[in-house]
PDB file of C-alpha atoms in Angstrom:
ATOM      1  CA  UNK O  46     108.933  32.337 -23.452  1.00 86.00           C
ATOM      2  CA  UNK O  47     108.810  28.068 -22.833  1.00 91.00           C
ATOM      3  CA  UNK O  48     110.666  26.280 -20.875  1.00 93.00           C
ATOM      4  CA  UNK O  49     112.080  25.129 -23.854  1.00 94.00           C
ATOM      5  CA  UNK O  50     113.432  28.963 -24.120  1.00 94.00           C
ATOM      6  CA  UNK O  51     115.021  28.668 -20.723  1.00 96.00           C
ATOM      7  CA  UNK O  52     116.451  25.830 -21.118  1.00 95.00           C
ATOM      8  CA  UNK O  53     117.952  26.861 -24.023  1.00 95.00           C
ATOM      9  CA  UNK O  54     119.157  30.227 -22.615  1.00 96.00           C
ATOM     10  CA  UNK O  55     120.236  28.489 -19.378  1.00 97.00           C
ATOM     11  CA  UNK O  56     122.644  26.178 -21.532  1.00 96.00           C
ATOM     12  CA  UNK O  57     124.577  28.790 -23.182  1.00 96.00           C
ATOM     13  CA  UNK O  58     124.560  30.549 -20.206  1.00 96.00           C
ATOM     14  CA  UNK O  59     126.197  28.286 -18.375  1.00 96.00           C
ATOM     15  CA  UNK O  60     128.630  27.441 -20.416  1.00 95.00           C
ATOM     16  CA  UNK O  61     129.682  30.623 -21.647  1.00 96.00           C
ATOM     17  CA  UNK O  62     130.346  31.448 -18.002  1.00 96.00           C
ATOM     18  CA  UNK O  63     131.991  28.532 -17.126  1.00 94.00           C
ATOM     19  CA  UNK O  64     134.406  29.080 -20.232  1.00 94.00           C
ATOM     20  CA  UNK O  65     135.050  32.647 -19.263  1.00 95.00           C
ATOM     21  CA  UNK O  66     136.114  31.870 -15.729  1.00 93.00           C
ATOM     22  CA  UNK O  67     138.390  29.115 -16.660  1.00 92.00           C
ATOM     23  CA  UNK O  68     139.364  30.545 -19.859  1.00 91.00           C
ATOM     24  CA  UNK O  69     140.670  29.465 -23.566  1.00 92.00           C
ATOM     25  CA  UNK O  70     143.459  27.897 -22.867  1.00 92.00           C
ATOM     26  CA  UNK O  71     142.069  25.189 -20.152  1.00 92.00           C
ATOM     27  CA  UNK O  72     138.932  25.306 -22.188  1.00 93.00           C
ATOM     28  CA  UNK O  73     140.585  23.986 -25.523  1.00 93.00           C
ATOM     29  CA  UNK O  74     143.601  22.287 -23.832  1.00 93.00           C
ATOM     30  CA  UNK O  75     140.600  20.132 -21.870  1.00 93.00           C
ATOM     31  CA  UNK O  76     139.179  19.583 -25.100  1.00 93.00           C
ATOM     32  CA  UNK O  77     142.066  18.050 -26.385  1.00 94.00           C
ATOM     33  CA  UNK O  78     143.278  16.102 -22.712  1.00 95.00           C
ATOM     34  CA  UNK O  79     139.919  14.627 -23.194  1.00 94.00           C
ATOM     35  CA  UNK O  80     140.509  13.477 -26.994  1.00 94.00           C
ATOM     36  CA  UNK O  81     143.618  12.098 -26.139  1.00 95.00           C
ATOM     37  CA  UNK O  82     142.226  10.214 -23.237  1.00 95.00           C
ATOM     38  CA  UNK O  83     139.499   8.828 -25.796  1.00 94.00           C
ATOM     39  CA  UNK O  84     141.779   8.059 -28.747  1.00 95.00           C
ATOM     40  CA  UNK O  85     144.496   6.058 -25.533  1.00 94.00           C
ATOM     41  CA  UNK O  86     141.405   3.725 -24.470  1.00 93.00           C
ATOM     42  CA  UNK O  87     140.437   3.093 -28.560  1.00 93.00           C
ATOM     43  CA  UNK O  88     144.203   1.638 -29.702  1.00 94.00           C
ATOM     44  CA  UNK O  89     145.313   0.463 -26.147  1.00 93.00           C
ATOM     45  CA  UNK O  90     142.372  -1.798 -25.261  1.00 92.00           C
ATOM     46  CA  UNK O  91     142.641  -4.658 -27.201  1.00 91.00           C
ATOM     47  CA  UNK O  92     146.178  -4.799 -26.758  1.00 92.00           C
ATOM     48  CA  UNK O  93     146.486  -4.442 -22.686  1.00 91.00           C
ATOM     49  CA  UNK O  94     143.408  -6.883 -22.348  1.00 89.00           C
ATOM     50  CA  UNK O  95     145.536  -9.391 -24.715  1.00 89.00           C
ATOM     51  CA  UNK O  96     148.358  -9.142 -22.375  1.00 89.00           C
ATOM     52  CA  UNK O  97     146.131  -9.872 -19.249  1.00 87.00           C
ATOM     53  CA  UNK O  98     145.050 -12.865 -21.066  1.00 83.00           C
ATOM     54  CA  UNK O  99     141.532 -11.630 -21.005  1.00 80.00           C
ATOM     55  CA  UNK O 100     138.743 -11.715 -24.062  1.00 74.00           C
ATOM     56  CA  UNK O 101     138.331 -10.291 -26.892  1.00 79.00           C
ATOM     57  CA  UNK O 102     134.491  -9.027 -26.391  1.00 85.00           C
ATOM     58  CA  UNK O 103     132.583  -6.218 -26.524  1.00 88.00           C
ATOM     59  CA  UNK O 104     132.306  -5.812 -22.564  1.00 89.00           C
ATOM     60  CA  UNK O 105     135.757  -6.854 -21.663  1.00 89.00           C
ATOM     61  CA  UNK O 106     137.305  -4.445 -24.326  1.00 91.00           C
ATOM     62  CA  UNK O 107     135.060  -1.789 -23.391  1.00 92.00           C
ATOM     63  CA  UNK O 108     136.073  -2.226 -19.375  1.00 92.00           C
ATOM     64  CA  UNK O 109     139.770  -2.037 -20.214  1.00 92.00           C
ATOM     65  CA  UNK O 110     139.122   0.858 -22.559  1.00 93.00           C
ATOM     66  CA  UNK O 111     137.326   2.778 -20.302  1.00 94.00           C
ATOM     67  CA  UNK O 112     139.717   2.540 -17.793  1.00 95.00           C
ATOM     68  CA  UNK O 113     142.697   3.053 -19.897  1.00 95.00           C
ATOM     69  CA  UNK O 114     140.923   6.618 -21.080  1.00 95.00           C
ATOM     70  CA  UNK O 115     140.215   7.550 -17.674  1.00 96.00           C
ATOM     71  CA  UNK O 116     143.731   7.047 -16.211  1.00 96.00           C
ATOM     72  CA  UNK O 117     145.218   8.519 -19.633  1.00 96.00           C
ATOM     73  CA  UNK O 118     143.078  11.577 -19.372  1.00 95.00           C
ATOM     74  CA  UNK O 119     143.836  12.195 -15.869  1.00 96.00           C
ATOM     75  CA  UNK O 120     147.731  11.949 -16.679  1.00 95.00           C
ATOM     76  CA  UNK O 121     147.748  14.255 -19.166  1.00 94.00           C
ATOM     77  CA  UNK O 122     145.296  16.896 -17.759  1.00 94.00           C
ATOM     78  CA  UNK O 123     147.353  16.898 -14.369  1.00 94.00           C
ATOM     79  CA  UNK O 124     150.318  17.513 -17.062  1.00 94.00           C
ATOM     80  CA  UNK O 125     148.214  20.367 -18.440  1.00 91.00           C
ATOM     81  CA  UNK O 126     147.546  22.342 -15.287  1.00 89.00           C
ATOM     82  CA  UNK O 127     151.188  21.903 -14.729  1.00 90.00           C
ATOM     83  CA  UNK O 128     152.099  23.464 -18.332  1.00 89.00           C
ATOM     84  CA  UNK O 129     149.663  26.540 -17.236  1.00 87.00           C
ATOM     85  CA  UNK O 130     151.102  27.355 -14.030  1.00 87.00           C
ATOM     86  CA  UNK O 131     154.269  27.761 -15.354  1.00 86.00           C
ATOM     87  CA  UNK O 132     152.582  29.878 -18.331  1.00 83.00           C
ATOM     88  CA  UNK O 133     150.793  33.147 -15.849  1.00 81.00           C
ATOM     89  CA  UNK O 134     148.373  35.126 -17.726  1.00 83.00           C
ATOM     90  CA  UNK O 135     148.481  38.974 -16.607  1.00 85.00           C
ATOM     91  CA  UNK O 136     146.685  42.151 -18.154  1.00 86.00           C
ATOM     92  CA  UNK O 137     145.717  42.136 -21.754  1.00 90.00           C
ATOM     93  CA  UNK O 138     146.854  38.689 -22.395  1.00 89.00           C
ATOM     94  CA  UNK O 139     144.416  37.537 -19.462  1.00 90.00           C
ATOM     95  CA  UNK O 140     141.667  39.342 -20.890  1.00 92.00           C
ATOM     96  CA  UNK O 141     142.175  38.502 -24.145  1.00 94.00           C
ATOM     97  CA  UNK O 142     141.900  34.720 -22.809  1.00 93.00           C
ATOM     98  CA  UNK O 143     138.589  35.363 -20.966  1.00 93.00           C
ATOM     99  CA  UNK O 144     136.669  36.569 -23.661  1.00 95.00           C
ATOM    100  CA  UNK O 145     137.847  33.807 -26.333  1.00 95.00           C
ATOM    101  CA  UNK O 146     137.110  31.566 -23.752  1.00 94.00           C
ATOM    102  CA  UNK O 147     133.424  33.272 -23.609  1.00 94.00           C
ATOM    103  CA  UNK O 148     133.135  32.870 -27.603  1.00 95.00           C
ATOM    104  CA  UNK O 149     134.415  28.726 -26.819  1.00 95.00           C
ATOM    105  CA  UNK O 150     132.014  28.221 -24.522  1.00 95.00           C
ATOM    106  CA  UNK O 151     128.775  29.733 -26.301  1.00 96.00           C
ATOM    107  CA  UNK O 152     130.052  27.791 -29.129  1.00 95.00           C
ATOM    108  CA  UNK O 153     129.912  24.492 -27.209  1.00 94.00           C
ATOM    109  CA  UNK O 154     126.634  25.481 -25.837  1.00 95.00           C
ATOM    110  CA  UNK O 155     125.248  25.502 -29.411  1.00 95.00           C
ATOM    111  CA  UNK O 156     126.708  22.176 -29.804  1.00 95.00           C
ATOM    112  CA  UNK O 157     125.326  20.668 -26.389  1.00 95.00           C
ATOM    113  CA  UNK O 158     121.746  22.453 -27.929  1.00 96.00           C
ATOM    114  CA  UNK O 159     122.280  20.796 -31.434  1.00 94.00           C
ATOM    115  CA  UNK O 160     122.478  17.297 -30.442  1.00 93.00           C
ATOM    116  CA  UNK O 161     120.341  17.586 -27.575  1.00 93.00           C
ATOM    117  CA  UNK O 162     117.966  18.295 -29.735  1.00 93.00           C
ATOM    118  CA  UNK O 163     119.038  15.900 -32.826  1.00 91.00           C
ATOM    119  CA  UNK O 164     118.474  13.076 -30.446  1.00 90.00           C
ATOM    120  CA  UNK O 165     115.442  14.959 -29.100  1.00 90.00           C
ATOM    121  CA  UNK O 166     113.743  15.043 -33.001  1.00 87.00           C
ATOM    122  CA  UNK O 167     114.845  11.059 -33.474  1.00 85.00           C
ATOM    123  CA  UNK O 168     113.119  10.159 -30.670  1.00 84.00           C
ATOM    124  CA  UNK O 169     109.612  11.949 -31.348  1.00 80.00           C
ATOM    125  CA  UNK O 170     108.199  13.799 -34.766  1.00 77.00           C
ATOM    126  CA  UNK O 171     107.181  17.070 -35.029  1.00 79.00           C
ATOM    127  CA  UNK O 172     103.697  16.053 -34.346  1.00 80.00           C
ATOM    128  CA  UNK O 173     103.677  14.617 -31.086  1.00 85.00           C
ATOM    129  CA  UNK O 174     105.889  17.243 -29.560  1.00 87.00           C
ATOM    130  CA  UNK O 175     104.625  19.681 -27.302  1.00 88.00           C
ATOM    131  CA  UNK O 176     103.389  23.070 -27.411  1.00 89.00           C
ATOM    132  CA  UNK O 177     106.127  24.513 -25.479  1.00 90.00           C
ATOM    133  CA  UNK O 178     109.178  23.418 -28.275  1.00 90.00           C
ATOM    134  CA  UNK O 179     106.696  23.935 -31.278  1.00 88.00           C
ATOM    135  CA  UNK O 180     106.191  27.459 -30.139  1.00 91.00           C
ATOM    136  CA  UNK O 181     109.439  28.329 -28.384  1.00 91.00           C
ATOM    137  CA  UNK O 182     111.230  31.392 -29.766  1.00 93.00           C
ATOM    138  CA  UNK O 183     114.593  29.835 -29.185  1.00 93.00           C
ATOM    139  CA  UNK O 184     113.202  26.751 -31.655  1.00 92.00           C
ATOM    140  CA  UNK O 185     114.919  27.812 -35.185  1.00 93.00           C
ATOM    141  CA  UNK O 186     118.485  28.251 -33.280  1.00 94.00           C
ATOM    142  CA  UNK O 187     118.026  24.774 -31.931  1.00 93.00           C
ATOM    143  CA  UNK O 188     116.948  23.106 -35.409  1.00 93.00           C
ATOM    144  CA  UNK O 189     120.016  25.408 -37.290  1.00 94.00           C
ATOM    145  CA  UNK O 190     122.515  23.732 -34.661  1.00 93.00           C
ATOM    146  CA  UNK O 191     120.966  20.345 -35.330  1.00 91.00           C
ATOM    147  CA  UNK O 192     120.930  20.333 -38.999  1.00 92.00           C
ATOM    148  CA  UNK O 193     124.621  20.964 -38.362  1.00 90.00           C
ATOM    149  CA  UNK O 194     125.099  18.073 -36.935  1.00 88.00           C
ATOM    150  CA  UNK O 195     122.836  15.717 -38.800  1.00 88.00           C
ATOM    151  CA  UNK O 196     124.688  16.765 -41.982  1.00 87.00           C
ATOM    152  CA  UNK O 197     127.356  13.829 -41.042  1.00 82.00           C
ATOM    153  CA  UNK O 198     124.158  11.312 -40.258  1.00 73.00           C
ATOM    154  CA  UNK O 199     124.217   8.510 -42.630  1.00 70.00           C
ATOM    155  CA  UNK O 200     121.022   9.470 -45.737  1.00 66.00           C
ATOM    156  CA  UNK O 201     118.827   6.689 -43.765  1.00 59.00           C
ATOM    157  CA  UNK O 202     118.447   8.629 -40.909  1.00 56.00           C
ATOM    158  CA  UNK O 203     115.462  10.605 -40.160  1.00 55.00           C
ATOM    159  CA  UNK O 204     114.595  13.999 -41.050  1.00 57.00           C
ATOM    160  CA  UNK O 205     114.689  16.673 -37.848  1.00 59.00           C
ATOM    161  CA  UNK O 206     110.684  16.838 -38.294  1.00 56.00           C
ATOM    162  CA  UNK O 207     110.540  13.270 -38.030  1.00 52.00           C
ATOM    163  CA  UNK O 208     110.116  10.083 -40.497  1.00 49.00           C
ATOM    164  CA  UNK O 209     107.346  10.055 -43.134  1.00 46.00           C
ATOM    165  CA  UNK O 210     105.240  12.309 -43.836  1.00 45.00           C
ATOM    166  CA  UNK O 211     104.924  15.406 -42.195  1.00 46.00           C
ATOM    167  CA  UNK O 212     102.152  16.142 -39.996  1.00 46.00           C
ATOM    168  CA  UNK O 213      99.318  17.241 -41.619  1.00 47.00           C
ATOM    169  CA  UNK O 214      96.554  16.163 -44.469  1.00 46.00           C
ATOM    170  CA  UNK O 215      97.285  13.448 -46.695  1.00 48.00           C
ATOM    171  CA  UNK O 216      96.780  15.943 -49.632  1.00 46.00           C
ATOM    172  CA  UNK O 217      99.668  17.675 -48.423  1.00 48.00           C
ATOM    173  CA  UNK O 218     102.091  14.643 -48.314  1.00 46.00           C
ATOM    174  CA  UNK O 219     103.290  15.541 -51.907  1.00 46.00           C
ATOM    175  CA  UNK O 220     104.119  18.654 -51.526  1.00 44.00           C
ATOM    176  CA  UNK O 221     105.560  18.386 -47.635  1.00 47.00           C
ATOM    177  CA  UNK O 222     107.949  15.670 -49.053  1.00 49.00           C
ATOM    178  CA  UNK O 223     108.824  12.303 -46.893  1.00 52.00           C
ATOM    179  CA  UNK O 224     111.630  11.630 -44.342  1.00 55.00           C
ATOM    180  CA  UNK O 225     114.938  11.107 -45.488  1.00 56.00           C
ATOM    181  CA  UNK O 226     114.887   7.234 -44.548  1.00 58.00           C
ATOM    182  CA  UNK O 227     111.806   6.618 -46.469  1.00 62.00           C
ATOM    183  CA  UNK O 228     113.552   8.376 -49.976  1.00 57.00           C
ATOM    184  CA  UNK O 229     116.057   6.227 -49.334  1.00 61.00           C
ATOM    185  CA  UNK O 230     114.281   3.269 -48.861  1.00 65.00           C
ATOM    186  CA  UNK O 231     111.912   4.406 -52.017  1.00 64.00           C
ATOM    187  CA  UNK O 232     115.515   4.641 -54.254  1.00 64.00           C
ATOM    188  CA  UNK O 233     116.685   1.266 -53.382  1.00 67.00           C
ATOM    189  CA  UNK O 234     113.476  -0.240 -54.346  1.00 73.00           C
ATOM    190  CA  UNK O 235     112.966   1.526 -57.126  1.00 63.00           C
ATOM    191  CA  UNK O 236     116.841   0.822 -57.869  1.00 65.00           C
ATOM    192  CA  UNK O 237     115.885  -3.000 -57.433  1.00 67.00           C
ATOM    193  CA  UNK O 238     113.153  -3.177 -59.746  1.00 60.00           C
ATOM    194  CA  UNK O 239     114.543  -1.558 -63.253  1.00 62.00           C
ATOM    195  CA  UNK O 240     118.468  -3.292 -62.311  1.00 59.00           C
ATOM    196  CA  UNK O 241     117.043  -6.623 -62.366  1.00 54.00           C
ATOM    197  CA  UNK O 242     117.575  -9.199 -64.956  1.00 52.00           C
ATOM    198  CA  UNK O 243     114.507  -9.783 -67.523  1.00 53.00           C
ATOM    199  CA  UNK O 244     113.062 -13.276 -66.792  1.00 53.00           C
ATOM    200  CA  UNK O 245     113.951 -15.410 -69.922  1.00 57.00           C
ATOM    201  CA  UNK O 246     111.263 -16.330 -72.696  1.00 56.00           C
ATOM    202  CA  UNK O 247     109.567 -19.528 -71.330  1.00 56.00           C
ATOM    203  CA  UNK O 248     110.442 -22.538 -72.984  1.00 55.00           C
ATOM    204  CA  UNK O 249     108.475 -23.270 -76.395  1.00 53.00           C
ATOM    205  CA  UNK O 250     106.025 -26.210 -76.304  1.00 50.00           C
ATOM    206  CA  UNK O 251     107.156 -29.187 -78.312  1.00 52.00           C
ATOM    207  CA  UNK O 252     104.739 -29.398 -81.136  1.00 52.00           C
ATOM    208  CA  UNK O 253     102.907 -32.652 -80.484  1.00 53.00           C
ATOM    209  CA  UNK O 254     100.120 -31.582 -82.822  1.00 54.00           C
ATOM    210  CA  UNK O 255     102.142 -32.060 -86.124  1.00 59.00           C
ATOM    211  CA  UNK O 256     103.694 -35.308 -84.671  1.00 61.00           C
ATOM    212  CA  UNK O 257     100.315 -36.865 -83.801  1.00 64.00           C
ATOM    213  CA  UNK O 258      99.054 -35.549 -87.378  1.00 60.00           C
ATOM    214  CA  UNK O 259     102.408 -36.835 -89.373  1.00 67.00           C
ATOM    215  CA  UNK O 260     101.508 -40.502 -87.312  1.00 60.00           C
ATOM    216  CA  UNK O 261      97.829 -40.993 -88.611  1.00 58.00           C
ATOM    217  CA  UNK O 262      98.595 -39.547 -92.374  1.00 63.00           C
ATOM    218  CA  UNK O 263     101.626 -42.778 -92.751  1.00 62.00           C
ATOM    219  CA  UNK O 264      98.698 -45.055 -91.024  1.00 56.00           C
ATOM    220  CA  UNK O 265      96.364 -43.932 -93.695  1.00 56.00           C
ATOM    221  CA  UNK O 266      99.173 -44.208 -96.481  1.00 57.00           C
ATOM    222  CA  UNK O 267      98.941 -48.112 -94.976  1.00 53.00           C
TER     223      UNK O 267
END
């Protein structure tokens, strides 16, 4: 094993635990405090920094936004907690909430792993990475969960082995394939090229020869 193995294993880990001891219902109903929070400080920004008179940019709207999400998700996950307490899980019910809570959490660990490692693959090819990921057992879980995730990624985005050409001779190019971006990039060119409008015929010459000649014959007929 890596440390890219234990850092895998450590993730889910974790947050399998952490799911089990809090459970599926504060699990998912944090899940969805914390959407709600998100989705307050999206529509509400613009609108509360209009009433304080303030600007419309980027950094103002993304000040009142983040605040507005923070105070919205606390409100509504103190309103959660308050829901629970008043809803006591006892026996099989209890149990039955642990261990879904267990399968939530190794689920979200996956998805931590996934884009951890999307963003890892963006940032540096398959070549340059080092021995420890390239030969860590945990490696095909970690590029399944990514590919997940990069299934939503606009087509000029990267492949998970990096842009271009793979790593390895330039024989082998053909047959490795290229990134995603450069396809792309090779389809809009080649789109380019056979859409385009034929350049028209250039103009025909006037004929000055048979002008000249028609000239010196009437000069003759003189």
């Amino acid at each position: 094993m890596t440390w890219f193995d234990l850092l895998v294993v450590a993730v889910l880990a974790a947050s399998t635990a952490f799911a089990v001891v809090r459970g599926a219902l504060k699990e998912i109903g944090t899940l969805v405090v914390l959407g709600g929070g998100a989705a307050a400080g999206w529509f509400l920004a613009k609108p509360v920094a209009a009433a304080f008179g303030a600007g419309a940019s980027f950094l103002t709207l993304a000040a009142f936004g983040g605040v507005i999400a923070l105070v919205a998700f606390l409100g509504l996950y103190f309103l959660l907690h308050a829901g629970l307490r008043r809803l006591p899980l006892k026996g099989a019910s209890k149990r039955t909430d642990r261990i879904a809570g267990g399968v939530f959490g190794f689920a979200r660990g996956l998805a931590l792993i996934g884009l951890g490692f999307l963003a890892y693959s963006y940032y540096l090819d398959e070549a340059r990475r080092p021995t420890a990921v390239n030969k860590a057992l945990t490696l095909p879980l970690a590029k399944v969960a990514a590919a997940f995730f990069e299934s939503f990624a606009p087509p000029s985005a990267g492949d998970l082995d990096g842009e271009g050409p793979k790593a390895g001779a330039n024989e082998n190019a053909a047959a490795d394939g290229y990134g995603r971006g450069d396809r792309a990039a090779l389809a809009e060119i080649v789109s380019t090229v056979t859409t385009s409008d034929d350049a028209p015929p250039p103009a025909a010459a006037p004929a000055t020869g048979d002008a000249i000649a028609s000239a010196l014959s009437e000069l003759d007929s003189e």
